[in-house]
CSV table of C-alpha atoms and ligand atoms in Angstrom, one decimal:
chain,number,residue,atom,x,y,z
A,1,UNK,CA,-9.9,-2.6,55.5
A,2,UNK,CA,-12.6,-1.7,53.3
A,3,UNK,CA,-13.3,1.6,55.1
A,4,UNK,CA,-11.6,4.1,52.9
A,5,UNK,CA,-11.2,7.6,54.3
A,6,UNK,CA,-14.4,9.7,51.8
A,7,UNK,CA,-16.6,6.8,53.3
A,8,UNK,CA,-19.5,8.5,55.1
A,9,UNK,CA,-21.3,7.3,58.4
A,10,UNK,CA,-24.3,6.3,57.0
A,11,UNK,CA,-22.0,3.7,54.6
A,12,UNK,CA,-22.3,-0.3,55.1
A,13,UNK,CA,-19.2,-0.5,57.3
A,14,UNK,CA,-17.9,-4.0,57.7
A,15,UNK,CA,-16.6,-2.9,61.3
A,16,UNK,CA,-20.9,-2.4,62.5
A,17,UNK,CA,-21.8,-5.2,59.8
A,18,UNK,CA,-24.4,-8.0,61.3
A,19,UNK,CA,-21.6,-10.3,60.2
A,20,UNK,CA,-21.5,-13.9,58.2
A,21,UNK,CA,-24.0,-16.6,59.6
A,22,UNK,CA,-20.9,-18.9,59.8
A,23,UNK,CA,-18.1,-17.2,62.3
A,24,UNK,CA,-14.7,-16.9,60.1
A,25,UNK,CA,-11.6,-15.7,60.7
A,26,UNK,CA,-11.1,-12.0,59.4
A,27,UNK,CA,-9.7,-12.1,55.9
A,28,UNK,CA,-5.9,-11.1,56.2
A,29,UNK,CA,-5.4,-8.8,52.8
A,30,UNK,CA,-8.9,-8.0,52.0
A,31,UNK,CA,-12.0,-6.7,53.8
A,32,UNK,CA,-15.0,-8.5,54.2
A,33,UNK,CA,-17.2,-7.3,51.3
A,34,UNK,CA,-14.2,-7.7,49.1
A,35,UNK,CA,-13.9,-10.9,49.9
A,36,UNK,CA,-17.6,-11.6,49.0
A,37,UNK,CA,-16.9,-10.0,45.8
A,38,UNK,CA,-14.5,-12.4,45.0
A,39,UNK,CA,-16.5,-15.6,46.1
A,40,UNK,CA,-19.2,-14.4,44.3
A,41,UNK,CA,-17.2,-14.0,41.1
A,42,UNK,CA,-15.5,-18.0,41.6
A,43,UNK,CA,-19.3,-19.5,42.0
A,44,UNK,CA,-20.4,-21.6,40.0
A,45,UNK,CA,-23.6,-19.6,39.1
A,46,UNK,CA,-21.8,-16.9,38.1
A,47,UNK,CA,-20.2,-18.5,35.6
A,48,UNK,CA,-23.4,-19.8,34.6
A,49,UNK,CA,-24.6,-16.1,33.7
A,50,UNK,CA,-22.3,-16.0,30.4
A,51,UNK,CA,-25.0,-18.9,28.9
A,52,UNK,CA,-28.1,-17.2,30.5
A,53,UNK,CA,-30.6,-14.9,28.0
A,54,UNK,CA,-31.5,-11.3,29.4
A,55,UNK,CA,-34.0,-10.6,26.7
A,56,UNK,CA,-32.4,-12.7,23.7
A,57,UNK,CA,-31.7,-16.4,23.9
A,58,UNK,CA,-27.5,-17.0,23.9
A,59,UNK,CA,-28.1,-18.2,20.2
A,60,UNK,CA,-29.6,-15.3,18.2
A,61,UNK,CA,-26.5,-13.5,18.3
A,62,UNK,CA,-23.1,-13.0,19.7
A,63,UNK,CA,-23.7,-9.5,20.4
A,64,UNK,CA,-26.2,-9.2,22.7
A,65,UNK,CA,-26.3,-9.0,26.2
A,66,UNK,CA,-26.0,-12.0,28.5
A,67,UNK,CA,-27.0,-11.9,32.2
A,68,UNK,CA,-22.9,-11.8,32.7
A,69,UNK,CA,-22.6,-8.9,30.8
A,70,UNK,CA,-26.1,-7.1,32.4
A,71,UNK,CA,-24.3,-8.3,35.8
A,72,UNK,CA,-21.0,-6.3,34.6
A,73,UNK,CA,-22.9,-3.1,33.2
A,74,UNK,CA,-25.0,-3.3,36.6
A,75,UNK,CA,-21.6,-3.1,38.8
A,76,UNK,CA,-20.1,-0.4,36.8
A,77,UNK,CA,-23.1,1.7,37.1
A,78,UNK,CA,-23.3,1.0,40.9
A,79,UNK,CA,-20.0,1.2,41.6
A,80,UNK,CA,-19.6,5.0,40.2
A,81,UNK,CA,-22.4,6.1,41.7
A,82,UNK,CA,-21.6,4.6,45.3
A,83,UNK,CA,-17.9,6.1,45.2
A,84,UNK,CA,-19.1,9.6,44.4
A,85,UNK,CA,-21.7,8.7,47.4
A,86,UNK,CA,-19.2,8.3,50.2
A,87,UNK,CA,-20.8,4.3,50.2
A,88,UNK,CA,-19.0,1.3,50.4
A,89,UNK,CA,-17.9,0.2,46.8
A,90,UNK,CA,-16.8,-3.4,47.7
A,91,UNK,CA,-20.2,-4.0,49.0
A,92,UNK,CA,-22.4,-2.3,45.7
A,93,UNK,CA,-20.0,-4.8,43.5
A,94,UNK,CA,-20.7,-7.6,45.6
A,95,UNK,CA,-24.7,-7.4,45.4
A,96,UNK,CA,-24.9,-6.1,41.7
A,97,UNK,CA,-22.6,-9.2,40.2
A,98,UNK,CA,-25.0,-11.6,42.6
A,99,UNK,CA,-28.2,-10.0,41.9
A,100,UNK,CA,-29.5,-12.0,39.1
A,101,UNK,CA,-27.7,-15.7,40.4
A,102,UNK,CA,-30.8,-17.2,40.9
A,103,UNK,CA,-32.1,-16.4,37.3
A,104,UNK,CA,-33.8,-19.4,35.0
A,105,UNK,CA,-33.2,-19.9,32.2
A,106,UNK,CA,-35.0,-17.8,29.5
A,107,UNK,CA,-35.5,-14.8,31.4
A,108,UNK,CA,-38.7,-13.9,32.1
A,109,UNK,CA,-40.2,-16.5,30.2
A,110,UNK,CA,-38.3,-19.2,32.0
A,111,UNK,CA,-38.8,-17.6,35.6
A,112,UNK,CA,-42.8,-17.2,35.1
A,113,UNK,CA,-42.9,-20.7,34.0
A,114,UNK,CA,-41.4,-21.8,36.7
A,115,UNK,CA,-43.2,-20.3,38.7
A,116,UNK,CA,-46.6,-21.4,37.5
A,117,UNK,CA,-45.5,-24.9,38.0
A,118,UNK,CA,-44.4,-24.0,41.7
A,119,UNK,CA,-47.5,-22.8,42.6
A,120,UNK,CA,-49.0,-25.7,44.8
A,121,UNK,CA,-45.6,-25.7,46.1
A,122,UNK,CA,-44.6,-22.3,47.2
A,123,UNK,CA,-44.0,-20.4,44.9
A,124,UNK,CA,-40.5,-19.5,42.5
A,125,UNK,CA,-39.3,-16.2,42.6
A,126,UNK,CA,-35.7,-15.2,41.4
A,127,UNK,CA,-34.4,-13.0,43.7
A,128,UNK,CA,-35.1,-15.5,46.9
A,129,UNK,CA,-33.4,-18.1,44.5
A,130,UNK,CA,-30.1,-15.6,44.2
A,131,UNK,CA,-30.8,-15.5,47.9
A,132,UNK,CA,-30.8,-19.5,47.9
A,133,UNK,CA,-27.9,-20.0,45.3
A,134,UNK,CA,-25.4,-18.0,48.1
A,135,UNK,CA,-27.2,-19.4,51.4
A,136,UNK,CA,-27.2,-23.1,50.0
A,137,UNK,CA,-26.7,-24.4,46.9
A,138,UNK,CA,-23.6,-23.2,46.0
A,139,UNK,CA,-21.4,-26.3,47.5
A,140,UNK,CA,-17.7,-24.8,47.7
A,141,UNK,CA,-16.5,-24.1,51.0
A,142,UNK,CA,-15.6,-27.5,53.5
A,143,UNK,CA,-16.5,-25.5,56.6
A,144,UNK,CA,-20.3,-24.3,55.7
A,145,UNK,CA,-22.9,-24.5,52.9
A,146,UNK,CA,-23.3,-21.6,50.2
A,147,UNK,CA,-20.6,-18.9,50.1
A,148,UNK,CA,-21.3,-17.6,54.0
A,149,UNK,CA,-22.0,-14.0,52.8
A,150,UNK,CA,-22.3,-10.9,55.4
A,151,UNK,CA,-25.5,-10.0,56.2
A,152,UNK,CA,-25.6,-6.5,54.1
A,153,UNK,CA,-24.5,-8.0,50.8
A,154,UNK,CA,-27.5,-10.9,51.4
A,155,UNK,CA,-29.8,-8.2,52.5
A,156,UNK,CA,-29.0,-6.3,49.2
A,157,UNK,CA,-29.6,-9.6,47.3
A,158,UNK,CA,-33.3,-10.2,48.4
A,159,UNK,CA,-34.5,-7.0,46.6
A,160,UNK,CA,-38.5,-8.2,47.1
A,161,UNK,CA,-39.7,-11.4,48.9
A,162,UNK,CA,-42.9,-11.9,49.9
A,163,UNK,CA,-44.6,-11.9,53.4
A,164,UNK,CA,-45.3,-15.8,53.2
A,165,UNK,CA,-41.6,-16.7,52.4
A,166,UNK,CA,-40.4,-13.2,54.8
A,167,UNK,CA,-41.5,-15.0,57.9
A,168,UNK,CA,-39.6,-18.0,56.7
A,169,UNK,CA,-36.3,-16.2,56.2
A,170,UNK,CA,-35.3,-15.2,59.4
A,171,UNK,CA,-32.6,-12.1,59.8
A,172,UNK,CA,-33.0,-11.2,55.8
A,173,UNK,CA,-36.4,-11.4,55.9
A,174,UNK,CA,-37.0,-9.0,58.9
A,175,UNK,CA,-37.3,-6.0,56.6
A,176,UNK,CA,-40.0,-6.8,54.6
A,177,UNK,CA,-42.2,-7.6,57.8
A,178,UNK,CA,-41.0,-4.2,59.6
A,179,UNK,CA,-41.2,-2.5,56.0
A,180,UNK,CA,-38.2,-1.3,56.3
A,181,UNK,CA,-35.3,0.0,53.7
A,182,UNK,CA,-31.8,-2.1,52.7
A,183,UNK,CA,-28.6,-0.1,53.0
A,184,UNK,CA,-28.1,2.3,50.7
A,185,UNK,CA,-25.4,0.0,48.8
A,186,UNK,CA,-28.3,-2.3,48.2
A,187,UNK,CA,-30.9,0.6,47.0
A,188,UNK,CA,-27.7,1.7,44.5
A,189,UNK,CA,-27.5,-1.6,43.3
A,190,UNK,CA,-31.3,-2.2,42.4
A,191,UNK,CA,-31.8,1.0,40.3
A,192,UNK,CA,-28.2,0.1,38.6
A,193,UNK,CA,-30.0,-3.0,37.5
A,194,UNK,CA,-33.1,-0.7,36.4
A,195,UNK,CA,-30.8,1.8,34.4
A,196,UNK,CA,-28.5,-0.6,32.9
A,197,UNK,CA,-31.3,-2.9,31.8
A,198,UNK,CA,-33.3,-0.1,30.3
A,199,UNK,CA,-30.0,1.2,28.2
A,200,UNK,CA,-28.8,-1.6,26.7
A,201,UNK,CA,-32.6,-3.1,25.9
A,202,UNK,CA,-32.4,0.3,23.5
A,203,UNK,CA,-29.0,-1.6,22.0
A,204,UNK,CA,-30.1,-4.9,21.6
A,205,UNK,CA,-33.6,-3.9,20.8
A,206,UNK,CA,-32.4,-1.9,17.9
A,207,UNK,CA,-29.4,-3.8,16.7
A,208,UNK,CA,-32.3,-6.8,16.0
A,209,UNK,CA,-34.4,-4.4,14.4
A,210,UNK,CA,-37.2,-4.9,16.8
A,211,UNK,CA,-36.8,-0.9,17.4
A,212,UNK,CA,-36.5,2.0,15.1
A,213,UNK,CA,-34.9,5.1,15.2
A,214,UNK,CA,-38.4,7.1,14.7
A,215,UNK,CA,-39.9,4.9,17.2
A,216,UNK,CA,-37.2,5.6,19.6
A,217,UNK,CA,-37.1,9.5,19.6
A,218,UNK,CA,-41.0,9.5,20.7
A,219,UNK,CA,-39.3,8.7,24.2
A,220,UNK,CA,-38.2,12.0,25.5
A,221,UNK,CA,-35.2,10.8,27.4
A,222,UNK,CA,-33.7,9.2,24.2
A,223,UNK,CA,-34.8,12.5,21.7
A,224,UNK,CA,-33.5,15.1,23.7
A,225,UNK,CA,-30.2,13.5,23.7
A,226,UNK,CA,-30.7,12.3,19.8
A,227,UNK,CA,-31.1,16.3,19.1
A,228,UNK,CA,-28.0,17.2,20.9
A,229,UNK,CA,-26.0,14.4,19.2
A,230,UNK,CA,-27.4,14.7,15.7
A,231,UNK,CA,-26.9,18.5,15.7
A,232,UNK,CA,-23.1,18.4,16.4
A,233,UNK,CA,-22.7,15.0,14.5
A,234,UNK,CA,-25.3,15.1,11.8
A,235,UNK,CA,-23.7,12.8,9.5
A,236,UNK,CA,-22.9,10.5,11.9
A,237,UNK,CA,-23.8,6.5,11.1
A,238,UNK,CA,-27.0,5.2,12.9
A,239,UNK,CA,-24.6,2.9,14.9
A,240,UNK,CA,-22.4,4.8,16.3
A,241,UNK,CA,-25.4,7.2,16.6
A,242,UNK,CA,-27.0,5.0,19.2
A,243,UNK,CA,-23.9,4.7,21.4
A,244,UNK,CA,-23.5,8.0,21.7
A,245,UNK,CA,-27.1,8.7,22.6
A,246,UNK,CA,-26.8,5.7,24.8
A,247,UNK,CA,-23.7,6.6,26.7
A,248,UNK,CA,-25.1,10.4,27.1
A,249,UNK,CA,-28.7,8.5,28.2
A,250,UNK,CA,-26.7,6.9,31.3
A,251,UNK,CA,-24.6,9.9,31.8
A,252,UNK,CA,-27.8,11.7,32.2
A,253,UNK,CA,-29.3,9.4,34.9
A,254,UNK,CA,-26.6,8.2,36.4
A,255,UNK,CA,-25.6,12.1,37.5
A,256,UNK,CA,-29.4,12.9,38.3
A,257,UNK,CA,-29.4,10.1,40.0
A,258,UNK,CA,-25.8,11.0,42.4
A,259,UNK,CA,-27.1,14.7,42.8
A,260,UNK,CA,-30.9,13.8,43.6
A,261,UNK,CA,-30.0,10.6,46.2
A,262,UNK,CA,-27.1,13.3,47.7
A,263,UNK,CA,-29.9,15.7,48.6
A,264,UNK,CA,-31.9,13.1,49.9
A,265,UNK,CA,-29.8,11.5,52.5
A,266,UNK,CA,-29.2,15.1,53.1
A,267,UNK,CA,-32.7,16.1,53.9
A,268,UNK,CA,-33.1,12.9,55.7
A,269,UNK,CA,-30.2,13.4,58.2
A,270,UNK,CA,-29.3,10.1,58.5
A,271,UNK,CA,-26.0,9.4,60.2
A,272,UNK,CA,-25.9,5.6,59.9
A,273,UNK,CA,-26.8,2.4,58.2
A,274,UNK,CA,-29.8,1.3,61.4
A,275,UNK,CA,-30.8,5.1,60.3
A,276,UNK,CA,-31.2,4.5,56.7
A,277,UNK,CA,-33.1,1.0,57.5
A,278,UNK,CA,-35.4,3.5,59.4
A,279,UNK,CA,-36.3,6.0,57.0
A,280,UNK,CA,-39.1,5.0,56.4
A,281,UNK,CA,-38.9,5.2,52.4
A,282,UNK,CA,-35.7,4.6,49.7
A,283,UNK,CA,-33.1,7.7,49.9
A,284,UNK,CA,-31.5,6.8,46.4
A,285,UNK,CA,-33.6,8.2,43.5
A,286,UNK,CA,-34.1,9.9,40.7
A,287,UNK,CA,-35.3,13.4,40.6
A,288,UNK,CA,-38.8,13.1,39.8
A,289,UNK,CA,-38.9,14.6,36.0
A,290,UNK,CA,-35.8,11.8,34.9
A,291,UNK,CA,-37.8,8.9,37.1
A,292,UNK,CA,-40.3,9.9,34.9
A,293,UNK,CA,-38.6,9.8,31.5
A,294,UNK,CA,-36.9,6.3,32.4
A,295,UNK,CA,-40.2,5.2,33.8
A,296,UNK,CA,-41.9,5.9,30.3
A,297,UNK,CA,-38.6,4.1,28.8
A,298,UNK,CA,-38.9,1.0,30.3
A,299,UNK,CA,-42.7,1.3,29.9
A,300,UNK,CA,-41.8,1.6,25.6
A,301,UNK,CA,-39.4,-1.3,25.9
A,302,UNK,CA,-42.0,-3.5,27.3
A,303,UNK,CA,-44.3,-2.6,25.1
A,304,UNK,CA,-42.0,-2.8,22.2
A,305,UNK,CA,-39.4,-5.1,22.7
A,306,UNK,CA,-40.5,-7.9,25.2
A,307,UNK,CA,-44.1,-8.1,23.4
A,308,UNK,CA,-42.7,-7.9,19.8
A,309,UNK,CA,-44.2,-11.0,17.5
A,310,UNK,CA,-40.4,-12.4,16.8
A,311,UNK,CA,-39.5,-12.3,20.8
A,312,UNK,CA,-42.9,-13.9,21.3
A,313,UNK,CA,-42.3,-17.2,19.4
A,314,UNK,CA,-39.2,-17.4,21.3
A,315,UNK,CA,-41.3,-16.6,24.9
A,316,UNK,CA,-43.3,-19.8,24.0
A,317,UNK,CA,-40.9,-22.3,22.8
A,318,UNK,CA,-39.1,-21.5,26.6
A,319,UNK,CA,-42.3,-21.6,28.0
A,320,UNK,CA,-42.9,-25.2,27.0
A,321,UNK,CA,-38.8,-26.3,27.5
A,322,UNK,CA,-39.5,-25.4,31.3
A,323,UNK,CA,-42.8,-26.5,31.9
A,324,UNK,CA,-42.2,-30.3,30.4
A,325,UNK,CA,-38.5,-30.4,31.7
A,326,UNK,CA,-40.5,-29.8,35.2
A,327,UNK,CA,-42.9,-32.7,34.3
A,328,UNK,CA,-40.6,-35.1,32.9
A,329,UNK,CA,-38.7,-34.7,36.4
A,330,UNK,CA,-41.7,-34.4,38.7
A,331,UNK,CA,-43.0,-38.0,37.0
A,332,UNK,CA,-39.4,-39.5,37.6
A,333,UNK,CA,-36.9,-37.8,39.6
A,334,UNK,CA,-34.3,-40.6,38.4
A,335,UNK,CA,-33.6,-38.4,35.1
A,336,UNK,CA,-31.7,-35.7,36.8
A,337,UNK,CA,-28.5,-36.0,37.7
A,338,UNK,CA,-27.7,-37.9,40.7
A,339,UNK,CA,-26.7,-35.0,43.4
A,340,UNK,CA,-30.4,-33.5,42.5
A,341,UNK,CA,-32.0,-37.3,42.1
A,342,UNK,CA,-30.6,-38.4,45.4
A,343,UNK,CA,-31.3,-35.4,47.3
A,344,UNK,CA,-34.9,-35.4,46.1
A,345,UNK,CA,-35.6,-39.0,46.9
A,346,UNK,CA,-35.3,-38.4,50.3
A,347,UNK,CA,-38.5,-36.1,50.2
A,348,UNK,CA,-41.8,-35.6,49.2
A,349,UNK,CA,-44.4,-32.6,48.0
A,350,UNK,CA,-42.8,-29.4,48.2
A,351,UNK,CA,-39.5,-30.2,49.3
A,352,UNK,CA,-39.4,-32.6,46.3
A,353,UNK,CA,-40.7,-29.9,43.8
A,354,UNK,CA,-38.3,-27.5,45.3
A,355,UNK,CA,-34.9,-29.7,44.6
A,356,UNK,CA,-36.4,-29.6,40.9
A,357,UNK,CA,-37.1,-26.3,40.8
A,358,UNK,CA,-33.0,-25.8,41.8
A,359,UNK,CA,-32.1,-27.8,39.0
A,360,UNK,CA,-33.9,-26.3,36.6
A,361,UNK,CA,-33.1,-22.6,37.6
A,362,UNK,CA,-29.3,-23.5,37.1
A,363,UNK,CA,-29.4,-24.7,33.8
A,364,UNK,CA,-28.0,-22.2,30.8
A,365,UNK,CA,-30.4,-21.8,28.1
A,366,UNK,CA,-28.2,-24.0,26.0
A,367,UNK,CA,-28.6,-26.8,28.9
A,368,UNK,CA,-32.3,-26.6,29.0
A,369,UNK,CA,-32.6,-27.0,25.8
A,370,UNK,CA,-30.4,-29.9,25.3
A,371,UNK,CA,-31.8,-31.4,28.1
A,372,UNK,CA,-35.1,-30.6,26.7
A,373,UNK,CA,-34.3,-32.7,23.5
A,374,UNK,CA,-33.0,-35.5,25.9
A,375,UNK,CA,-36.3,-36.0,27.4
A,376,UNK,CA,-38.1,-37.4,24.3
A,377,UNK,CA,-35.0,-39.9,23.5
B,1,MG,MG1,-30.8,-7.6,36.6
């Protein structure tokens, strides 16, 4: 069903897929990856995503990006690129809205935390929880726990794992013990997330006034484009200034990005999906000379943005919401809600730390910090 007619062989093809760990009945008016787009979209986590901070906190502002919107931007990206690729679109959609599922709250903040106080206990890392949200803990379906996904769009998920929790993985984990590559859908989808994340950090960053304009054009991949706008709009408002450089930035990368990954699989001569697994390295890139210009973006931002004095004040206060709210529930499991309190009773050490850890990776900033206040009363 999904198998249009430009698809190419090397395409995730839902007819050669590994399948659903749960056997269904083939969906009647949809093909399989379309129908994980859908499920994906009616979770519950996704939802979640509207309240959850990419870089800002839901609360400083109504115009900044949310991990909903990133997941949107993410899909748009991946989705043009894997059309003009031949590759399977319902597939790209599926893992770029699901990639960030498992997210904390807080961003990085939240998911470092979290992982700090998981450290006797294995460990948290938020693309095995995206993987865990869709295998598990999303409790929707009467026939089978999670939301039963096919193998490519859960492989596409799990963008890094490591060994320790590869071996315990089974099928998904294979890869990352045989070091070998997702589908190409999958390697779409993961430098979607790095483009879109890199653009619209140069949005948010500047409409909070953490960036300047002068500070921006120092990065060649925003001046060159600057230049170009500014001479044929030179009296154009800095606002609408940025979009434009912005919207030519992605048009820039996104197109390098098509032609370079196109040569690629070329050179490579792989004829199907097993063949890409077996590359032996990532077929979609950037041509080396953009990689590098988005590579010293994203360098800038971190620098600049994620390390600025005003984001850093922020960083700590999330720090501390996660790292008591893990205490407070560790010390007495009996203050979470009962379908995390029961479940956790049952079990002990890292089992026990684990159900906590779910909890508190759902929340919504706004929840965590409510919660956060509920603690002391
Ligand atoms: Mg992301």
């Amino acid at each position: 069903m999904t198998t249009n007619a430009s698809m190419k062989s090397y395409a995730a093809n839902e007819s050669a897929s590994r399948g659903r760990r749960f056997d269904e009945p083939r969906p009647a008016f949809r093909g399989e990856f379309q129908r994980d787009r859908d499920r994906i979209i009616h979770s519950t986590a996704f939802r979640r995503l509207v309240y959850k901070t990419q870089v800002f906190v839901n609360h400083e502002g109504d115009l900044y990006r949310t991990r909903l919107t990133h997941s949107l931007e993410v899909s748009q990206i991946g989705r043009s690129a894997a059309v003009a690729l031949g590759l399977n679109e319902p597939l790209t959609e599926a893992i770029c809205l699901a990639h960030d599922l498992g997210h904390t709250p807080f961003g990085h903040a939240g998911q470092d935390t979290l992982n700090e106080c998981m450290r006797d206990h294995g460990g948290f890392e938020h693309n095995l929880q995206s993987l865990r949200v869709v295998d598990e803990l999303e409790a929707k379906y009467a026939d089978f726990p999670g939301l039963n996904l096919m193998f490519e769009t859960r492989e596409g998920i799990l963008k890094h794992c490591s060994v320790r929790n590869a071996r315990e993985l089974g099928d998904v984990g294979e890869r990352f013990l045989e070091r070998k590559q997702p589908g190409l859908e999958a390697q779409i989808a993961n430098l979607a997330d790095a483009i879109a994340y890199n653009n619209h950090d140069v949005d948010d960053g500047f409409r909070a006034g953490l960036l300047s304009l002068d500070q921006l054009r120092e990065q060649s991949l925003f001046a060159e484009q600057y230049d170009r706008v500014h001479a044929k709009y030179p009296s154009l408002e800095d606002r609408r200034l940025i979009y434009e450089i912005i919207r030519r930035m992605i048009g820039k990368v996104v197109t390098d990005l098509i032609e370079e990954t196109g040569r690629q699989i070329e050179a490579a001569g792989v004829r199907s999906i097993d063949e890409v697994r077996d590359a032996g390295q990532p077929l979609v890139n950037m041509s080396p000379p953009v990689y590098e210009q988005h590579v010293a973006l994203k360098r800038f931002l971190n620098k600049h943005l994620y390390s600025h004095e005003q984001k850093l004040d922020m960083t700590r206060r999330a720090q501390a919401i996660v790292r008591e709210l893990f205490e407070a529930y560790s010390s007495d499991i009996g203050r979470m809600p009962p379908e995390f309190a029961d479940r956790a009773a049952s079990l002990d050490g890292a089992e026990r730390a684990r159900v906590i850890a779910d909890y508190i990776a759902g929340m919504t900033d706004r929840y965590a910090i409510a919660a956060h206040e509920g603690l002391a009363g």
